[in-house]
Amino acid sequence: MFSRDLPEELATLPDLALDLRWTWSHAGDALWKLVSPDTWKRVDNPWVALQEVPGERLKQLAKDPQFQHEVRRLTAGHQRYCTDSAWYQQTHAGASLHQVAYFSMEFGLGEALPLYAGGLGVLAGDYLKAASDLGVPVVGVGLLYHAGYFRQFLDAEGRQQDLYPYNDSTSLPIQPVLGASGNRVHVSLEFPGRTLFLRVWQARVGRVMLYLLDSNDPRNTPADRSITSTLYGGGAELRLMQEIVLGIGGWQLLETLGLEVDVCHLNEGHAALVVVERARGFMQQHGVSFWEALWATRAGNVFTTHTSVAAGFDRFSPALIQKYFPYFRDYVAQLGISPEALQALGRSNPHDSNEPFNMASLAMRGCAVANGVSQLHGAVSRRLFQPLYPRWPEGEVPVTHITNGVHVPSWDSPWADTLWTDACGKERWMGATEPLAEAIHALSDEALWAFRAEERHDLVRYARQRLDRQLNHHSGDPATTAQVARMLDPNALTLGFARRFATYKRPNLLLHDPERLTRLLSNQDRPVQLIIAGKAHPEDEHGKRLVQEWVEFTRQPRVWGRAVFLEDYDMALAQELVQGVDVWLNTPRRPWEACGTSGMKVLANGGLNLSVLDGWWAEAYSAEVGWALGDGREHTEPEWDVTEAEALYHLLEDEIVPAFYTRDAQGIPRGWVTRIRASMARLAPRFSSNRMVREYVERLYLPAAVAYQRRSGDGGRLAKELHTWWTRLQAHWHELHFGNVEVSRDGDAWSFVVQVYLGEVDPQWVRVELYADPGAADNPIRISMEPGAAIPGAVHGYWYRAVVATSRPVTDFTPRVVPYHPEARIPSEGALVLWQR
């Protein structure tokens, strides 16, 4: 709520300032600069600018006809954006999807609302922005952190120091959520011996609302007020409490607000407890059992995993779970199941009481649909989750993939925006992006090279400003400013490397041979410069040493001014880097990079990628659009880092630098520009969050909403039927067994006849299949066998037959029995399988 009285002519300014659409739509920048020039220069935050402007200045602006006109123009544009029919309304007008609730531990929308640590949060922010642009009915659910993630400061020795500035809610572009009577909305959770009160805030992101829970309520104990203090701070106990708040508290908030949610989308496993709370709410509303409620609600739950190693999943020891047992005991009593049954949902082996409680396992069991975030990561995730589906082939583990994308309007430079607007129109990212490639292919070499020069020059200006502030903070010497002015060259090939300094990302691979790198950077004929940024987790001492190694290298006289390390890597710095660099470097250890969206952000800006064939680049790379490092396989041998470091130097020295400096008579590197054009045209639309969100809607959300509505309708009748089917099938599964198998060759086909004894299992409850692992074509063979005559003297014993035309040997094929119900997703919702051998 804006506490100041505004002249009537300026009454819409608070609404404009509170809509975070200004983080990607810059139509109002000039207006906000007029409101409070000094504040705008420092923070680029309309909400702060509006709060800080003196009253006399507001009165002056209210009398300024030009300013009034600008306010009316922006207000009208804002109203059109929020109310006009968008892609979703135009394409899926008859869809039954009411609302998607998107749960995430972090959201990166901009520096004005710093609730992110890295790629996961920035992805979540880009998702909300794209959902707004496309008109998808989405609400976000997250936490409001008092300090958020840490800020980085480099001391005189180049060591990372961790700072935690306080997020003052009055200066954040958020508002408390109010009830019908004007009181603040709260959510309360019963913890052991106490009630936890959660305040509720809202942030507007265009058409989308983001709801944030905050434990900093005066009625809570000091310890409980600190639950939402820092993002990824503290130990396992704080993380568990945060995830209880996000999952259980988050769903209770949606119910309190009366939102009709069909689909819950879990952005990582942190919010996995929402699947339990959603089932509990359905159970109480419809008077069904917990398991029947889970069968109903699971159909509407979607889980996106971003993790490439099992150690990255949030796991809580049995001892910690037992510590919170009083809470879970009361909670589980409402579910009508045993505590052991609840904990079993979060274990690979449900019967192992010593196994930690794994949020990702809970998410997999509580969501009918799961996806990785790149094609390669989908395959990695199927391997990771294989233990949840014993005896199922890895390729059938129920994890699909939807490759991440970036919200292009949040990351393109002013020059890129102009170029794309002239070529493709202002609404280019508001709908289907497939037609954009042709327009980019038509751009001239001269136009592309000129806009890249502007971007690189702007990055150099920005980097110098940031370095001036950074170095003056340490030295306080006025001569530092003069020194900074000589750093970097707006015409030099500019390499960028910025990311979290984690071991698997190998941030120091380029430092493997410092002398060789020094020669590359100090070449006077073909100058190369390197801009580095990145943080190590506060508890990652090895990562901090890697940061210090780079800082020490940049301070060496031979590379001074050609290699710089910019401290406190954040979204603002990232935006400048991806807009200006010529080549974006990425050197993770395959396959640990689930997707890696930073390289996608350079695409629309004409930057090129040099990356390991991991994450998104494994499916994006071709020789026409960039450069690849490695052989596209996984390596565990220590010497492989040396091999890839050598290959990295070779690519830079023998391919990239020569390509950049091979110019024609007009001074244009035609080959380089050809790569820019191909990268922009082929990859920028394909790896946009526009494409990503449309894919989520059409592949996952719409089917999930239909399935949920079918199961929840008529008091959960179908969910009850599914639960009964599954309970009976489990009870009699042990009675299934195979008899004789007869195989014969019939021309170019194999003919299989199999005896199957089902016992008390109804033949309609299962499907008998003939299965063969993927062959050279990389596709498994899965054929449903047709039931034939009953076996004399057997209870539900039948002959099953199948004919398969193939040149593969008969030994490749194995009969199996799997659960079957036309409304069930197998093996996601039923992992039983019986193999003949």
Tab-separated table of N, CA, C and O in Angstrom, residues 40 69 95 182 194 224 228 230 250 279 323 380 411 519 521 658 680 706 760:
chain	number	residue	atom	x	y	z
A	40	TRP	N	16.738	6.934	-9.345
A	40	TRP	CA	16.672	6.038	-10.508
A	40	TRP	C	18.065	5.636	-10.964
A	40	TRP	O	18.311	4.487	-11.341
A	69	HIS	N	0.676	13.415	-19.862
A	69	HIS	CA	0.460	12.628	-21.082
A	69	HIS	C	1.203	11.298	-21.005
A	69	HIS	O	0.655	10.252	-21.401
A	95	ALA	N	-10.142	-24.432	-23.401
A	95	ALA	CA	-9.477	-25.325	-22.444
A	95	ALA	C	-10.122	-25.215	-21.066
A	95	ALA	O	-10.614	-24.154	-20.669
A	182	GLY	N	-10.319	-6.129	4.998
A	182	GLY	CA	-9.183	-5.221	5.048
A	182	GLY	C	-8.061	-5.672	5.966
A	182	GLY	O	-7.036	-4.989	6.060
A	194	ARG	N	3.783	-25.171	19.440
A	194	ARG	CA	3.592	-23.765	19.100
A	194	ARG	C	2.900	-23.652	17.753
A	194	ARG	O	2.842	-24.614	16.978
A	224	ASP	N	11.655	-18.891	15.100
A	224	ASP	CA	10.695	-19.094	14.017
A	224	ASP	C	10.639	-17.901	13.069
A	224	ASP	O	10.378	-18.057	11.869
A	228	THR	N	12.398	-17.823	7.473
A	228	THR	CA	12.543	-17.260	6.130
A	228	THR	C	13.590	-16.153	6.120
A	228	THR	O	13.459	-15.151	5.404
A	230	THR	N	17.179	-16.431	5.389
A	230	THR	CA	18.116	-16.471	4.276
A	230	THR	C	17.782	-17.625	3.349
A	230	THR	O	17.257	-18.659	3.771
A	250	GLY	N	2.202	-23.204	1.583
A	250	GLY	CA	1.871	-22.673	0.269
A	250	GLY	C	0.511	-23.144	-0.222
A	250	GLY	O	-0.284	-22.357	-0.756
A	279	ALA	N	-3.451	-33.384	-1.142
A	279	ALA	CA	-4.266	-34.581	-0.951
A	279	ALA	C	-5.075	-34.477	0.339
A	279	ALA	O	-6.249	-34.878	0.394
A	323	LYS	N	12.717	-35.739	15.076
A	323	LYS	CA	12.662	-34.542	15.917
A	323	LYS	C	11.376	-33.776	15.674
A	323	LYS	O	10.796	-33.193	16.602
A	380	VAL	N	19.589	-38.408	-17.947
A	380	VAL	CA	20.297	-38.482	-16.664
A	380	VAL	C	19.304	-38.697	-15.527
A	380	VAL	O	19.537	-39.494	-14.613
A	411	TRP	N	16.556	-10.017	-21.281
A	411	TRP	CA	18.000	-10.181	-21.453
A	411	TRP	C	18.540	-9.516	-22.704
A	411	TRP	O	19.762	-9.453	-22.885
A	519	ARG	N	49.520	-15.424	-22.900
A	519	ARG	CA	49.937	-15.136	-24.272
A	519	ARG	C	48.724	-14.800	-25.151
A	519	ARG	O	48.779	-13.903	-25.987
A	521	LEU	N	45.885	-13.468	-24.177
A	521	LEU	CA	45.310	-12.180	-23.799
A	521	LEU	C	46.226	-11.005	-24.125
A	521	LEU	O	45.739	-9.871	-24.283
A	658	PRO	N	41.182	-16.344	-34.828
A	658	PRO	CA	41.317	-16.063	-36.271
A	658	PRO	C	39.992	-15.714	-36.949
A	658	PRO	O	39.952	-14.828	-37.812
A	680	MET	N	21.421	-16.624	-34.021
A	680	MET	CA	20.237	-15.836	-33.666
A	680	MET	C	18.974	-16.444	-34.269
A	680	MET	O	17.950	-16.571	-33.596
A	706	VAL	N	-7.057	-31.983	-17.367
A	706	VAL	CA	-8.159	-32.864	-17.756
A	706	VAL	C	-8.178	-34.111	-16.871
A	706	VAL	O	-9.242	-34.537	-16.386
A	760	GLU	N	-5.908	-64.545	-8.769
A	760	GLU	CA	-7.097	-63.743	-8.474
A	760	GLU	C	-7.073	-62.378	-9.166
A	760	GLU	O	-7.940	-61.543	-8.929
